[in-house]
Amino acid sequence: MLNALRRSKDRKHTAACLNQALVARAREPVFFLTLGVQDTLDGRFDLVALHAWLVLSRLTAAGATALSQAFVDTVFITFDEALRELGAGDIGIGKRLKKLAKAFYGRMRAYGEAKDEAAMEAALIRNLYRGANEPSAKVLARYVLRAKAHLAASDLENGELDFGPLPDEE
């Protein structure tokens, strides 16, 4: 019983570490200043969702189901906290989180279905760039696929998260 509680606590801690690293990467200025992502709530949400997809893809490949769930829980706790900081109250928070969840899982599906650079670019244009033909989408698609490959060597189950070089460092 105590070991199960300890494992749960460890998973929550690991998930929090992964989420913290993910948020730090998603806030990198290169995405906004160089790659044309809008520095808005939507743009920031989309970058978090994109990087969360990368993490979840790796955790799924590793068969880390419990850690995957703890990670998603942590991501949504972060969304909840952000909405509350923006003034959302208890009454409206549920509807907003439901809307975010729908958008989040829609993006998970879209990115998961993108099997090559062209498909990833199309998914990014549709979701991250809101249908605008952004020339930087190709660079971002290349970054995403490289980050996914780079994450294969990361020990996420021990909280080690390394997306590899930023797009401007490639």
PDB file of C-alpha atoms in Angstrom:
ATOM      1  CA  MET A   1       0.000   0.000   0.000  1.00  0.00           C
ATOM      2  CA  LEU A   2       2.729   2.457   0.956  1.00  0.00           C
ATOM      3  CA  ASN A   3       4.740   1.563  -2.137  1.00  0.00           C
ATOM      4  CA  ALA A   4       1.728   2.320  -4.332  1.00  0.00           C
ATOM      5  CA  LEU A   5       1.343   5.726  -2.667  1.00  0.00           C
ATOM      6  CA  ARG A   6       5.053   6.412  -3.066  1.00  0.00           C
ATOM      7  CA  ARG A   7       4.935   5.462  -6.776  1.00  0.00           C
ATOM      8  CA  SER A   8       1.927   7.730  -7.275  1.00  0.00           C
ATOM      9  CA  LYS A   9       3.719  10.604  -5.546  1.00  0.00           C
ATOM     10  CA  ASP A  10       6.846   9.962  -7.630  1.00  0.00           C
ATOM     11  CA  ARG A  11       4.771   9.940 -10.852  1.00  0.00           C
ATOM     12  CA  LYS A  12       3.153  13.245  -9.907  1.00  0.00           C
ATOM     13  CA  HIS A  13       6.568  14.758  -9.200  1.00  0.00           C
ATOM     14  CA  THR A  14       7.962  13.453 -12.497  1.00  0.00           C
ATOM     15  CA  ALA A  15       4.896  14.724 -14.370  1.00  0.00           C
ATOM     16  CA  ALA A  16       5.337  18.156 -12.770  1.00  0.00           C
ATOM     17  CA  CYS A  17       9.013  18.228 -13.814  1.00  0.00           C
ATOM     18  CA  LEU A  18       8.109  17.262 -17.388  1.00  0.00           C
ATOM     19  CA  ASN A  19       5.369  19.896 -17.507  1.00  0.00           C
ATOM     20  CA  GLN A  20       7.686  22.590 -16.164  1.00  0.00           C
ATOM     21  CA  ALA A  21      10.292  21.798 -18.831  1.00  0.00           C
ATOM     22  CA  LEU A  22       7.600  21.678 -21.516  1.00  0.00           C
ATOM     23  CA  VAL A  23       6.213  25.085 -20.556  1.00  0.00           C
ATOM     24  CA  ALA A  24       9.721  26.570 -20.524  1.00  0.00           C
ATOM     25  CA  ARG A  25      10.336  25.273 -24.055  1.00  0.00           C
ATOM     26  CA  ALA A  26       6.931  26.441 -25.308  1.00  0.00           C
ATOM     27  CA  ARG A  27       7.709  29.961 -24.062  1.00  0.00           C
ATOM     28  CA  GLU A  28      10.977  30.253 -26.002  1.00  0.00           C
ATOM     29  CA  PRO A  29      10.957  33.581 -27.904  1.00  0.00           C
ATOM     30  CA  VAL A  30      12.057  31.948 -31.183  1.00  0.00           C
ATOM     31  CA  PHE A  31       8.564  30.532 -31.677  1.00  0.00           C
ATOM     32  CA  PHE A  32       7.003  33.985 -31.494  1.00  0.00           C
ATOM     33  CA  LEU A  33       9.716  36.214 -32.935  1.00  0.00           C
ATOM     34  CA  THR A  34      11.071  34.007 -35.705  1.00  0.00           C
ATOM     35  CA  LEU A  35       8.473  31.352 -36.491  1.00  0.00           C
ATOM     36  CA  GLY A  36       5.387  33.559 -36.584  1.00  0.00           C
ATOM     37  CA  VAL A  37       3.396  31.986 -33.754  1.00  0.00           C
ATOM     38  CA  GLN A  38       1.043  34.610 -32.340  1.00  0.00           C
ATOM     39  CA  ASP A  39       2.037  35.682 -28.822  1.00  0.00           C
ATOM     40  CA  THR A  40      -1.525  35.322 -27.566  1.00  0.00           C
ATOM     41  CA  LEU A  41      -3.323  32.934 -25.239  1.00  0.00           C
ATOM     42  CA  ASP A  42      -4.226  30.792 -28.248  1.00  0.00           C
ATOM     43  CA  GLY A  43      -0.676  30.787 -29.576  1.00  0.00           C
ATOM     44  CA  ARG A  44       0.752  29.846 -26.200  1.00  0.00           C
ATOM     45  CA  PHE A  45      -1.874  27.128 -25.725  1.00  0.00           C
ATOM     46  CA  ASP A  46      -1.012  25.698 -29.131  1.00  0.00           C
ATOM     47  CA  LEU A  47       2.700  25.574 -28.355  1.00  0.00           C
ATOM     48  CA  VAL A  48       2.012  23.835 -25.044  1.00  0.00           C
ATOM     49  CA  ALA A  49      -0.288  21.364 -26.815  1.00  0.00           C
ATOM     50  CA  LEU A  50       2.311  20.715 -29.515  1.00  0.00           C
ATOM     51  CA  HIS A  51       5.064  20.024 -26.998  1.00  0.00           C
ATOM     52  CA  ALA A  52       2.681  17.985 -24.837  1.00  0.00           C
ATOM     53  CA  TRP A  53       1.983  15.823 -27.882  1.00  0.00           C
ATOM     54  CA  LEU A  54       5.718  15.228 -28.248  1.00  0.00           C
ATOM     55  CA  VAL A  55       5.978  14.155 -24.603  1.00  0.00           C
ATOM     56  CA  LEU A  56       2.855  11.984 -24.748  1.00  0.00           C
ATOM     57  CA  SER A  57       4.065  10.299 -27.935  1.00  0.00           C
ATOM     58  CA  ARG A  58       7.276   9.324 -26.188  1.00  0.00           C
ATOM     59  CA  LEU A  59       5.516   8.158 -23.020  1.00  0.00           C
ATOM     60  CA  THR A  60       3.071   6.088 -25.072  1.00  0.00           C
ATOM     61  CA  ALA A  61       5.922   4.483 -27.006  1.00  0.00           C
ATOM     62  CA  ALA A  62       7.559   3.614 -23.669  1.00  0.00           C
ATOM     63  CA  GLY A  63       4.325   2.087 -22.349  1.00  0.00           C
ATOM     64  CA  ALA A  64       4.265   4.564 -19.455  1.00  0.00           C
ATOM     65  CA  THR A  65       0.474   4.711 -19.148  1.00  0.00           C
ATOM     66  CA  ALA A  66       0.323   5.842 -15.520  1.00  0.00           C
ATOM     67  CA  LEU A  67       2.912   8.577 -16.072  1.00  0.00           C
ATOM     68  CA  SER A  68       1.078   9.675 -19.240  1.00  0.00           C
ATOM     69  CA  GLN A  69      -2.109  10.150 -17.234  1.00  0.00           C
ATOM     70  CA  ALA A  70      -0.279  11.982 -14.447  1.00  0.00           C
ATOM     71  CA  PHE A  71       1.309  14.228 -17.081  1.00  0.00           C
ATOM     72  CA  VAL A  72      -2.043  15.062 -18.732  1.00  0.00           C
ATOM     73  CA  ASP A  73      -3.533  15.742 -15.292  1.00  0.00           C
ATOM     74  CA  THR A  74      -0.663  18.129 -14.549  1.00  0.00           C
ATOM     75  CA  VAL A  75      -1.043  19.921 -17.890  1.00  0.00           C
ATOM     76  CA  PHE A  76      -4.746  20.495 -17.210  1.00  0.00           C
ATOM     77  CA  ILE A  77      -4.075  21.667 -13.655  1.00  0.00           C
ATOM     78  CA  THR A  78      -1.749  24.235 -15.241  1.00  0.00           C
ATOM     79  CA  PHE A  79      -4.516  25.268 -17.669  1.00  0.00           C
ATOM     80  CA  ASP A  80      -6.951  25.567 -14.755  1.00  0.00           C
ATOM     81  CA  GLU A  81      -4.520  27.739 -12.782  1.00  0.00           C
ATOM     82  CA  ALA A  82      -3.857  29.960 -15.805  1.00  0.00           C
ATOM     83  CA  LEU A  83      -7.577  30.483 -16.401  1.00  0.00           C
ATOM     84  CA  ARG A  84      -8.116  31.364 -12.750  1.00  0.00           C
ATOM     85  CA  GLU A  85      -5.232  33.861 -12.886  1.00  0.00           C
ATOM     86  CA  LEU A  86      -7.005  35.464 -15.839  1.00  0.00           C
ATOM     87  CA  GLY A  87     -10.129  35.875 -13.739  1.00  0.00           C
ATOM     88  CA  ALA A  88     -12.213  32.810 -14.572  1.00  0.00           C
ATOM     89  CA  GLY A  89     -14.410  31.877 -11.645  1.00  0.00           C
ATOM     90  CA  ASP A  90     -15.607  28.524 -10.377  1.00  0.00           C
ATOM     91  CA  ILE A  91     -18.847  28.758 -12.331  1.00  0.00           C
ATOM     92  CA  GLY A  92     -17.300  29.243 -15.773  1.00  0.00           C
ATOM     93  CA  ILE A  93     -14.092  27.272 -15.343  1.00  0.00           C
ATOM     94  CA  GLY A  94     -15.664  23.916 -16.165  1.00  0.00           C
ATOM     95  CA  LYS A  95     -16.971  25.063 -19.537  1.00  0.00           C
ATOM     96  CA  ARG A  96     -13.662  26.660 -20.431  1.00  0.00           C
ATOM     97  CA  LEU A  97     -11.684  23.568 -19.455  1.00  0.00           C
ATOM     98  CA  LYS A  98     -14.043  21.385 -21.488  1.00  0.00           C
ATOM     99  CA  LYS A  99     -13.435  23.611 -24.511  1.00  0.00           C
ATOM    100  CA  LEU A 100      -9.669  23.468 -23.923  1.00  0.00           C
ATOM    101  CA  ALA A 101      -9.799  19.684 -23.581  1.00  0.00           C
ATOM    102  CA  LYS A 102     -11.621  19.373 -26.903  1.00  0.00           C
ATOM    103  CA  ALA A 103      -9.018  21.582 -28.603  1.00  0.00           C
ATOM    104  CA  PHE A 104      -6.140  19.782 -26.858  1.00  0.00           C
ATOM    105  CA  TYR A 105      -7.257  16.303 -27.866  1.00  0.00           C
ATOM    106  CA  GLY A 106      -8.067  17.478 -31.385  1.00  0.00           C
ATOM    107  CA  ARG A 107      -4.492  18.634 -31.726  1.00  0.00           C
ATOM    108  CA  MET A 108      -3.187  15.379 -30.249  1.00  0.00           C
ATOM    109  CA  ARG A 109      -5.088  13.513 -32.956  1.00  0.00           C
ATOM    110  CA  ALA A 110      -3.980  15.860 -35.767  1.00  0.00           C
ATOM    111  CA  TYR A 111      -0.307  15.698 -34.833  1.00  0.00           C
ATOM    112  CA  GLY A 112      -0.476  11.952 -34.254  1.00  0.00           C
ATOM    113  CA  GLU A 113      -1.868  11.424 -37.750  1.00  0.00           C
ATOM    114  CA  ALA A 114       0.932  13.480 -39.341  1.00  0.00           C
ATOM    115  CA  LYS A 115       3.404  10.836 -40.463  1.00  0.00           C
ATOM    116  CA  ASP A 116       5.809  12.991 -42.462  1.00  0.00           C
ATOM    117  CA  GLU A 117       7.036  16.568 -42.753  1.00  0.00           C
ATOM    118  CA  ALA A 118       4.373  17.650 -45.267  1.00  0.00           C
ATOM    119  CA  ALA A 119       1.538  16.256 -43.140  1.00  0.00           C
ATOM    120  CA  MET A 120       2.986  17.860 -39.993  1.00  0.00           C
ATOM    121  CA  GLU A 121       3.299  21.183 -41.817  1.00  0.00           C
ATOM    122  CA  ALA A 122      -0.356  20.943 -42.875  1.00  0.00           C
ATOM    123  CA  ALA A 123      -1.423  20.109 -39.298  1.00  0.00           C
ATOM    124  CA  LEU A 124       0.565  23.073 -37.957  1.00  0.00           C
ATOM    125  CA  ILE A 125      -0.926  25.447 -40.528  1.00  0.00           C
ATOM    126  CA  ARG A 126      -4.423  24.230 -39.645  1.00  0.00           C
ATOM    127  CA  ASN A 127      -3.992  24.385 -35.859  1.00  0.00           C
ATOM    128  CA  LEU A 128      -1.088  26.564 -34.771  1.00  0.00           C
ATOM    129  CA  TYR A 129      -1.301  29.109 -37.589  1.00  0.00           C
ATOM    130  CA  ARG A 130      -5.142  29.021 -37.798  1.00  0.00           C
ATOM    131  CA  GLY A 131      -5.146  28.284 -41.520  1.00  0.00           C
ATOM    132  CA  ALA A 132      -2.738  31.068 -42.494  1.00  0.00           C
ATOM    133  CA  ASN A 133      -0.076  29.983 -44.964  1.00  0.00           C
ATOM    134  CA  GLU A 134       2.914  30.754 -42.734  1.00  0.00           C
ATOM    135  CA  PRO A 135       6.272  30.183 -44.469  1.00  0.00           C
ATOM    136  CA  SER A 136       7.820  29.203 -41.129  1.00  0.00           C
ATOM    137  CA  ALA A 137       5.468  26.217 -40.828  1.00  0.00           C
ATOM    138  CA  LYS A 138       7.956  24.078 -42.759  1.00  0.00           C
ATOM    139  CA  VAL A 139      10.759  24.997 -40.334  1.00  0.00           C
ATOM    140  CA  LEU A 140       8.505  24.284 -37.361  1.00  0.00           C
ATOM    141  CA  ALA A 141       7.399  20.938 -38.852  1.00  0.00           C
ATOM    142  CA  ARG A 142      11.049  19.952 -39.267  1.00  0.00           C
ATOM    143  CA  TYR A 143      11.730  20.990 -35.652  1.00  0.00           C
ATOM    144  CA  VAL A 144       8.788  18.905 -34.390  1.00  0.00           C
ATOM    145  CA  LEU A 145       9.935  15.767 -36.188  1.00  0.00           C
ATOM    146  CA  ARG A 146      13.526  16.246 -35.007  1.00  0.00           C
ATOM    147  CA  ALA A 147      12.356  16.859 -31.445  1.00  0.00           C
ATOM    148  CA  LYS A 148      10.273  13.687 -31.580  1.00  0.00           C
ATOM    149  CA  ALA A 149      13.304  11.686 -32.697  1.00  0.00           C
ATOM    150  CA  HIS A 150      15.486  13.403 -30.090  1.00  0.00           C
ATOM    151  CA  LEU A 151      13.028  12.577 -27.302  1.00  0.00           C
ATOM    152  CA  ALA A 152      13.426   8.877 -28.070  1.00  0.00           C
ATOM    153  CA  ALA A 153      16.751   9.079 -26.215  1.00  0.00           C
ATOM    154  CA  SER A 154      15.331  10.993 -23.224  1.00  0.00           C
ATOM    155  CA  ASP A 155      14.542   9.191 -19.990  1.00  0.00           C
ATOM    156  CA  LEU A 156      11.165  10.821 -19.432  1.00  0.00           C
ATOM    157  CA  GLU A 157      10.235   8.343 -16.727  1.00  0.00           C
ATOM    158  CA  ASN A 158      12.989   9.897 -14.620  1.00  0.00           C
ATOM    159  CA  GLY A 159      11.943  13.450 -15.452  1.00  0.00           C
ATOM    160  CA  GLU A 160      14.627  14.041 -18.099  1.00  0.00           C
ATOM    161  CA  LEU A 161      13.141  16.075 -20.928  1.00  0.00           C
ATOM    162  CA  ASP A 162      15.305  17.238 -23.809  1.00  0.00           C
ATOM    163  CA  PHE A 163      13.620  18.383 -27.004  1.00  0.00           C
ATOM    164  CA  GLY A 164      16.959  18.965 -28.704  1.00  0.00           C
ATOM    165  CA  PRO A 165      17.999  22.201 -30.368  1.00  0.00           C
ATOM    166  CA  LEU A 166      15.581  25.047 -30.924  1.00  0.00           C
ATOM    167  CA  PRO A 167      14.661  25.781 -34.541  1.00  0.00           C
ATOM    168  CA  ASP A 168      17.126  28.694 -34.735  1.00  0.00           C
ATOM    169  CA  GLU A 169      19.936  26.439 -33.497  1.00  0.00           C
ATOM    170  CA  GLU A 170      19.535  23.828 -36.255  1.00  0.00           C
TER     171      GLU A 170
END
